[in-house]
Coordinates of C-alpha atoms and ligand atoms in Angstrom, one line a residue:
M159 CA -30.8 12.6 -36.3
S160 CA -31.2 8.8 -36.5
T161 CA -31.6 6.9 -33.2
A162 CA -28.2 5.4 -33.8
M163 CA -26.6 8.8 -33.6
V164 CA -28.1 10.0 -30.3
V165 CA -25.2 11.3 -28.3
H166 CA -25.0 10.5 -24.6
S167 CA -22.6 13.3 -23.7
G168 CA -20.4 12.2 -20.7
L169 CA -21.9 8.7 -21.2
E170 CA -24.5 9.9 -18.6
G171 CA -27.0 7.1 -17.9
I172 CA -25.3 4.6 -20.1
I173 CA -25.0 1.0 -18.7
A174 CA -21.8 -0.3 -20.2
E175 CA -21.2 -3.6 -18.3
E176 CA -22.6 -5.8 -15.5
T177 CA -20.8 -5.8 -12.1
R178 CA -21.1 -7.7 -8.8
L179 CA -18.9 -5.1 -7.1
S180 CA -21.2 -2.3 -6.1
H181 CA -24.7 -0.9 -6.7
I182 CA -25.4 2.9 -6.5
D183 CA -28.9 4.3 -6.3
G184 CA -28.5 8.0 -6.7
E185 CA -32.2 8.8 -5.9
L186 CA -32.3 6.8 -2.7
G187 CA -28.7 7.7 -1.6
E188 CA -27.8 4.0 -1.4
L189 CA -24.5 2.3 -1.9
I190 CA -24.1 -1.5 -1.7
I191 CA -20.7 -3.0 -1.8
A192 CA -20.7 -6.6 -2.9
G193 CA -24.0 -7.2 -1.1
Y194 CA -23.3 -5.2 2.0
P195 CA -24.8 -1.7 2.6
L196 CA -21.8 0.7 2.9
E197 CA -22.7 1.9 6.4
E198 CA -22.6 -1.7 7.5
I199 CA -19.2 -2.7 6.1
A200 CA -17.1 0.4 5.9
P201 CA -16.9 1.1 9.7
N202 CA -16.4 -2.5 10.6
A203 CA -14.2 -4.3 8.0
T204 CA -10.5 -4.1 7.7
Y205 CA -9.1 -2.9 4.3
E206 CA -7.8 -6.5 3.7
Q207 CA -11.3 -8.0 4.4
L208 CA -13.0 -5.6 2.0
L209 CA -10.3 -6.2 -0.7
F210 CA -10.7 -9.9 -0.4
L211 CA -14.5 -9.5 -0.7
L212 CA -14.1 -7.5 -3.9
W213 CA -11.6 -9.8 -5.4
H214 CA -13.4 -13.1 -4.5
D215 CA -17.1 -12.1 -3.9
R216 CA -17.0 -13.5 -0.3
L217 CA -15.3 -12.8 3.0
P218 CA -12.1 -14.6 3.7
S219 CA -11.6 -17.5 6.1
E220 CA -9.1 -16.9 8.9
A221 CA -6.4 -18.6 6.9
E222 CA -7.2 -16.7 3.7
Y223 CA -7.2 -13.5 5.6
R224 CA -3.7 -14.2 7.1
A225 CA -2.4 -15.2 3.7
L226 CA -3.7 -12.0 2.1
R227 CA -2.1 -9.9 4.8
A228 CA 1.2 -11.7 4.4
D229 CA 1.1 -11.4 0.6
L230 CA 0.5 -7.7 0.8
A231 CA 3.1 -7.1 3.5
A232 CA 5.7 -9.0 1.4
R233 CA 5.2 -6.6 -1.5
R234 CA 5.3 -3.2 0.3
A235 CA 9.0 -2.4 -0.1
L236 CA 9.8 -0.4 -3.2
P237 CA 12.4 -1.3 -5.9
T238 CA 15.6 0.8 -5.5
A239 CA 14.9 2.5 -8.9
T240 CA 11.4 3.6 -7.7
I241 CA 13.0 5.2 -4.6
A242 CA 15.5 7.0 -6.8
L243 CA 12.7 8.2 -9.1
L244 CA 10.8 9.5 -6.1
R245 CA 13.9 11.2 -4.8
A246 CA 14.3 13.0 -8.2
A247 CA 10.6 14.0 -8.1
A248 CA 10.9 15.3 -4.6
Q249 CA 13.8 17.6 -5.7
Q250 CA 11.3 19.2 -8.1
A251 CA 8.5 19.2 -5.5
I252 CA 6.1 17.7 -8.0
D253 CA 2.4 17.1 -7.1
P254 CA 2.2 14.0 -4.9
M255 CA -0.5 12.6 -7.2
D256 CA 2.0 12.7 -10.1
A257 CA 4.6 11.1 -7.8
L258 CA 2.2 8.3 -7.0
R259 CA 1.4 7.8 -10.7
M260 CA 5.1 7.8 -11.7
G261 CA 5.9 5.5 -8.8
V262 CA 3.2 2.9 -9.7
D263 CA 4.3 3.1 -13.3
S264 CA 7.8 2.1 -12.2
L265 CA 6.5 -1.0 -10.6
S266 CA 6.7 -2.6 -14.0
L267 CA 10.3 -3.1 -13.2
V268 CA 9.3 -5.9 -10.8
A269 CA 5.8 -6.8 -12.1
S270 CA 5.3 -10.4 -13.3
G271 CA 2.6 -9.6 -15.9
R272 CA 0.2 -12.0 -14.0
P273 CA -2.9 -10.0 -13.1
Q274 CA -3.3 -11.5 -9.5
D275 CA 0.4 -10.9 -8.6
D276 CA 0.5 -7.4 -10.0
A277 CA -2.8 -6.4 -8.3
L278 CA -1.2 -7.4 -5.0
L279 CA 1.9 -5.4 -5.9
A280 CA 0.0 -2.3 -6.9
V281 CA -2.2 -2.4 -3.7
A282 CA 0.7 -3.1 -1.4
A283 CA 3.2 -0.6 -2.8
S284 CA 0.9 2.4 -3.4
P285 CA 0.9 3.5 0.3
T286 CA 4.7 3.1 0.4
I287 CA 5.1 5.3 -2.7
V288 CA 2.9 8.0 -1.2
A289 CA 4.7 8.0 2.2
T290 CA 8.2 7.7 0.7
Y291 CA 7.6 10.6 -1.6
W292 CA 6.1 12.7 1.1
R293 CA 9.0 12.2 3.5
L294 CA 11.6 12.7 0.8
R295 CA 9.9 15.9 -0.2
H296 CA 10.2 17.1 3.3
N297 CA 13.8 16.2 3.6
Q298 CA 13.1 13.2 5.9
D299 CA 14.3 9.7 5.5
P300 CA 11.7 7.2 4.3
I301 CA 10.4 4.8 6.9
P302 CA 10.5 1.2 5.8
P303 CA 7.2 -0.7 6.0
D304 CA 6.4 -2.7 9.1
E305 CA 5.3 -6.2 8.1
T306 CA 3.5 -6.8 11.4
L307 CA 1.1 -3.9 10.8
S308 CA -2.1 -4.0 8.8
H309 CA -2.4 -2.1 5.5
A310 CA -4.0 0.9 7.1
A311 CA -1.9 1.0 10.2
N312 CA 1.3 0.6 8.1
Y313 CA 0.3 3.5 5.9
L314 CA -0.1 5.8 8.9
Y315 CA 3.2 4.5 10.4
M316 CA 5.2 5.1 7.2
L317 CA 3.9 8.7 7.1
D318 CA 5.0 9.9 10.5
G319 CA 7.0 7.0 12.1
Q320 CA 4.5 6.7 15.0
K321 CA 2.7 3.4 15.7
P322 CA -0.9 4.6 15.3
S323 CA -3.6 4.1 18.0
G324 CA -6.5 1.8 17.4
A325 CA -8.8 4.8 16.9
R326 CA -6.5 6.3 14.2
V327 CA -6.3 3.0 12.4
R328 CA -10.1 2.6 12.6
A329 CA -10.7 6.1 11.2
M330 CA -8.2 5.5 8.3
E331 CA -9.6 2.1 7.6
T332 CA -13.2 3.5 7.5
Y333 CA -12.1 6.2 5.1
L334 CA -10.2 3.7 2.8
N335 CA -13.2 1.3 2.9
T336 CA -15.7 4.0 2.1
V337 CA -14.0 5.1 -1.1
M338 CA -12.5 1.8 -2.3
E339 CA -15.3 1.0 -4.7
H340 CA -17.9 3.1 -6.4
G341 CA -19.3 1.7 -9.7
F342 CA -18.3 3.0 -13.1
N343 CA -16.8 6.3 -12.0
A344 CA -14.4 8.0 -14.3
S345 CA -11.2 6.4 -13.0
T346 CA -12.7 2.9 -12.7
F347 CA -14.0 3.1 -16.2
T348 CA -10.5 4.2 -17.4
A349 CA -8.9 1.3 -15.7
R350 CA -11.5 -1.1 -17.2
V351 CA -11.0 0.4 -20.7
I352 CA -7.2 -0.2 -20.4
I353 CA -7.4 -3.8 -19.2
S354 CA -10.1 -4.5 -21.8
T355 CA -7.5 -4.3 -24.5
D356 CA -5.6 -7.2 -22.7
S357 CA -3.1 -4.6 -21.4
D358 CA -1.6 -5.2 -17.9
M359 CA -2.7 -4.4 -14.4
I360 CA 0.0 -1.8 -13.7
S361 CA -1.1 0.2 -16.8
A362 CA -4.7 0.0 -15.6
V363 CA -3.8 1.4 -12.2
V364 CA -1.7 4.1 -13.7
G365 CA -4.6 5.1 -16.0
G366 CA -7.0 5.1 -13.0
L367 CA -4.7 7.5 -11.1
G368 CA -4.5 9.8 -14.1
A369 CA -8.3 10.1 -14.1
L370 CA -8.7 10.4 -10.4
K371 CA -6.4 13.4 -10.1
G372 CA -8.8 15.9 -11.6
P373 CA -10.9 18.2 -9.3
K374 CA -14.2 16.9 -10.9
H375 CA -13.3 13.5 -9.5
G376 CA -10.8 12.9 -6.7
G377 CA -9.1 16.3 -6.6
A378 CA -11.8 18.1 -4.6
P379 CA -11.2 17.4 -0.9
G380 CA -8.2 19.7 -0.6
P381 CA -10.1 22.7 -2.0
A382 CA -13.2 21.7 0.1
L383 CA -11.2 22.0 3.3
D384 CA -9.5 25.2 2.1
M385 CA -13.0 26.7 1.8
V386 CA -13.9 25.8 5.4
F387 CA -10.6 27.3 6.6
E388 CA -11.1 30.4 4.5
I389 CA -14.5 30.8 6.1
G390 CA -13.0 30.4 9.6
Q391 CA -16.0 31.6 11.6
P392 CA -19.6 30.4 11.2
E393 CA -20.9 34.0 10.7
R394 CA -18.7 34.4 7.6
A395 CA -20.1 31.4 5.8
E396 CA -23.0 33.0 4.0
A397 CA -20.9 36.0 2.7
V398 CA -18.0 33.9 1.5
I399 CA -20.1 31.3 -0.2
R400 CA -22.4 33.9 -1.8
E401 CA -19.3 35.6 -3.3
K402 CA -17.9 32.3 -4.6
L403 CA -21.2 31.4 -6.3
A404 CA -21.6 35.0 -7.7
R405 CA -18.1 34.6 -9.3
G406 CA -19.4 31.4 -10.9
E407 CA -17.1 29.1 -8.8
R408 CA -18.1 25.5 -8.0
L409 CA -18.2 24.7 -4.4
M410 CA -15.9 21.7 -3.9
G411 CA -17.4 18.8 -2.1
F412 CA -20.9 19.4 -3.5
G413 CA -22.7 18.0 -6.5
H414 CA -22.5 14.5 -8.0
R415 CA -23.3 13.0 -11.4
I416 CA -25.2 10.1 -9.8
Y417 CA -26.3 11.2 -6.3
K418 CA -29.2 13.6 -6.3
V419 CA -29.7 13.2 -2.6
R420 CA -26.9 13.2 0.0
D421 CA -24.0 10.9 -0.9
P422 CA -24.2 8.0 1.6
R423 CA -20.4 8.0 1.8
A424 CA -20.6 11.6 3.3
D425 CA -22.8 10.2 6.1
V426 CA -20.4 7.3 6.9
L427 CA -17.4 9.6 6.9
G428 CA -19.3 12.3 8.8
A429 CA -20.2 9.8 11.5
A430 CA -16.5 8.6 11.6
A431 CA -15.3 12.2 11.9
Q432 CA -17.7 12.8 14.7
R433 CA -16.5 9.8 16.6
F434 CA -12.9 10.8 16.0
F435 CA -13.2 14.5 16.9
T436 CA -14.5 14.2 20.4
D437 CA -12.8 17.4 21.7
G438 CA -10.3 20.2 21.0
D439 CA -9.6 21.9 17.7
G440 CA -11.0 19.0 15.7
A441 CA -14.4 19.2 17.4
D442 CA -14.5 23.0 16.6
L443 CA -13.5 22.3 13.0
Y444 CA -16.2 19.6 12.7
A445 CA -18.9 22.0 14.1
L446 CA -17.8 24.7 11.6
A447 CA -17.8 22.2 8.7
M448 CA -21.4 21.1 9.6
H449 CA -22.5 24.8 9.7
V450 CA -20.7 25.5 6.3
E451 CA -22.4 22.5 4.8
K452 CA -25.9 23.7 5.8
V453 CA -25.3 27.2 4.4
A454 CA -23.7 25.8 1.2
L455 CA -26.7 23.5 0.6
R456 CA -29.2 26.4 1.1
L457 CA -27.2 28.8 -1.2
L458 CA -26.7 26.1 -3.9
E459 CA -30.4 25.5 -4.0
E460 CA -30.9 29.2 -4.3
A461 CA -28.3 29.7 -7.0
K462 CA -29.0 26.5 -9.0
P463 CA -32.7 25.7 -8.2
G464 CA -33.8 22.2 -9.1
R465 CA -30.2 21.0 -9.7
R466 CA -30.3 19.0 -6.4
L467 CA -26.7 19.7 -5.6
Q468 CA -25.9 17.8 -2.4
T469 CA -22.9 17.1 -0.2
N470 CA -20.5 14.5 -1.8
V471 CA -17.9 12.2 -0.3
E472 CA -15.1 14.7 -0.7
Y473 CA -16.4 17.1 1.9
Y474 CA -16.1 14.8 4.8
T475 CA -13.0 13.1 3.3
A476 CA -11.3 16.4 3.9
L477 CA -12.4 16.5 7.5
I478 CA -11.4 13.0 8.5
L479 CA -8.0 13.0 6.7
H480 CA -7.2 16.4 8.3
G481 CA -8.2 15.0 11.7
L482 CA -5.7 12.1 11.0
G483 CA -3.0 14.7 10.6
L484 CA -2.6 14.3 6.8
A485 CA -1.6 17.4 4.9
T486 CA -4.1 18.6 2.2
A487 CA -1.8 17.6 -0.6
L488 CA -2.0 14.0 0.6
F489 CA -5.8 13.8 0.3
T490 CA -6.1 12.8 -3.3
P491 CA -3.1 10.3 -3.2
T492 CA -4.8 8.7 -0.2
F493 CA -8.0 8.4 -2.2
G494 CA -5.8 6.7 -4.8
V495 CA -4.3 4.3 -2.2
A496 CA -7.9 3.3 -1.3
R497 CA -9.3 3.1 -4.9
V498 CA -6.6 0.9 -6.3
G499 CA -8.5 -1.9 -4.5
G500 CA -11.6 -1.1 -6.5
W501 CA -9.7 -0.7 -9.8
T502 CA -8.0 -4.0 -9.5
A503 CA -11.3 -5.8 -8.7
H504 CA -12.9 -4.2 -11.7
A505 CA -9.9 -5.2 -13.8
F506 CA -10.5 -8.9 -12.8
E507 CA -14.2 -8.5 -13.8
Q508 CA -13.3 -7.0 -17.1
I509 CA -10.7 -9.7 -17.8
A510 CA -13.4 -12.3 -17.1
S511 CA -15.8 -10.5 -19.5
G512 CA -13.1 -10.6 -22.2
R513 CA -14.7 -7.8 -24.3
I514 CA -12.8 -4.7 -25.5
I515 CA -14.6 -1.5 -24.5
R516 CA -14.9 0.5 -27.7
P517 CA -17.8 3.1 -27.9
K518 CA -18.4 5.3 -31.0
A519 CA -18.4 9.0 -31.6
A520 CA -20.8 11.0 -33.8
Y521 CA -18.8 12.8 -36.4
R522 CA -19.8 16.5 -36.6
G523 CA -16.9 17.8 -38.8
P524 CA -16.7 18.7 -42.4
R525 CA -16.4 16.1 -45.1
N526 CA -15.4 17.9 -48.3
R527 CA -12.0 19.4 -47.5
R528 CA -9.4 19.1 -50.3
W529 CA -5.7 19.1 -49.9
P530 CA -4.3 22.4 -51.6
A531 CA -2.9 21.8 -55.1
Q532 CA 1.0 21.9 -55.1
G533 CA 3.0 24.6 -56.9
Ligands
ACO654 N1 -21.0 24.2 -7.1 C1 -21.7 25.1 -7.8 N2 -22.4 24.7 -8.9 C2 -22.4 23.4 -9.3 C3 -21.6 22.5 -8.6 C4 -20.9 22.9 -7.4 N3 -20.2 22.1 -6.7 N4 -21.8 21.3 -9.1 C5 -22.6 21.5 -10.2 N5 -22.9 22.8 -10.3 C6 -23.8 23.4 -11.3 C7 -23.1 23.5 -12.6 O1 -22.5 24.8 -12.7 C8 -24.3 23.4 -13.6 O2 -25.0 24.6 -13.6 P1 -25.6 25.2 -15.0 O3 -26.4 24.1 -15.5 O4 -26.4 26.4 -14.5 O5 -24.4 25.5 -15.8 C9 -25.2 22.3 -12.9 O6 -24.9 22.4 -11.5 C10 -24.9 20.9 -13.4 O7 -23.5 20.7 -13.3 P2 -22.8 19.6 -14.2 O8 -21.3 19.9 -14.3 O9 -23.5 19.4 -15.5 O10 -23.0 18.3 -13.4 P3 -22.2 16.9 -13.5 O11 -23.1 15.9 -13.0 O12 -21.6 16.8 -14.8 O13 -21.0 17.2 -12.5 C11 -19.5 17.2 -10.6 C12 -20.8 16.5 -11.3 C13 -18.4 17.2 -11.6 C14 -19.1 16.4 -9.4 C15 -19.9 18.6 -10.2 O14 -21.0 18.6 -9.3 C16 -18.7 19.4 -9.6 O15 -17.9 19.9 -10.3 N6 -18.6 19.4 -8.2 C17 -17.6 20.1 -7.5 C18 -16.3 19.2 -7.5 C19 -16.4 18.0 -6.6 O16 -16.9 18.1 -5.4 N7 -15.9 16.9 -7.1 C20 -15.9 15.6 -6.3 C21 -17.0 14.7 -6.9 S1 -17.2 13.2 -5.9 C22 -16.1 12.1 -6.6 O17 -15.8 12.1 -7.7 C23 -15.4 11.2 -5.7

């Protein structure tokens, strides 16, 4: 095989572009977001501050921060047609991730075609789409967005109608910040491929959502929590996990293409979960999850020696979002609500680069087939 025809299956290890948005070192377990170590910025910044940082490569001034908050707040309400679409989707109880994708798609009804405006629109309206769909699906009236609340606080408010405590907002914000940006993952790459053709921002976000949905990417936290619930008691962990591995199942929340040590996002979310679950059922669940994690890591090393399968972000995502009262079906859409910030930032970078993304495939099929003679 000539060098030109070496196939990098899954594009593993391929550097396809340059970025200022994040740096991942999978051997050191390090994630830097626009210059800041994740553990420094995620538990301290607001969603809007981090979004501004990704879009502009610096933190906002006080006036810029207020302006961004106002710009987002002004775009939270959904077009009537989007609400009608979500109502129809709720009647069929479709997957909330599909509802989010369809809802974002319908924002083209009010999009301007200008990347900056449409990025604001996609970021601002995504939480409203998720919350509106969720309430309609449970025969509840949607709660209109509250312009006075921050992005994270308003999302929690639209889900259950309660003005959230500072601790709940901080926990949600830490989660959203932790997963907003993460290099050339599958959904971000998808969004960049789409915008690289000079397509539009809404299409890029819709494509990102499609890629995020799968369990090998953003669809794992629900099943990760299901496993902890299924185990129920610490003493059952070993038997249940052994059975799963013997059946050839993958343990959700473990393994990563890039991280060969513990995913640093798992640490940030684990610490946030620990702060949040100080007592009661949450603390018991946290203790159980920690035990399950330890057993899972030991048995993964036994079943797949040398694969270095470690805890990934999805494991503690499940715990923190469950602690915030979100149903399992909302975990992946909430990941989408966060990641739309990263997708739009990458789309801006890709627009600036101006180059269409167009790799090649090595043809392995036959060459000499002939169309059957007629008659
Ligand atoms: N449980 C059991 N075995 C696993 C797991 C797991 N979670 N992950 C990988 N393996 C095994 C595979 O079966 C394979 O074994 P084999 O070589 O004996 O066939 C080996 O480890 C390598 O697996 P690959 O699929 O080649 O690794 P890849 O880097 O392509 O996959 C992925 C990474 C998709 C995340 C994988 O680890 C996985 O499926 N994990 C479970 C799902 C999950 O947690 N997804 C969330 C990822 S984080 C995120 O995207 C936000």
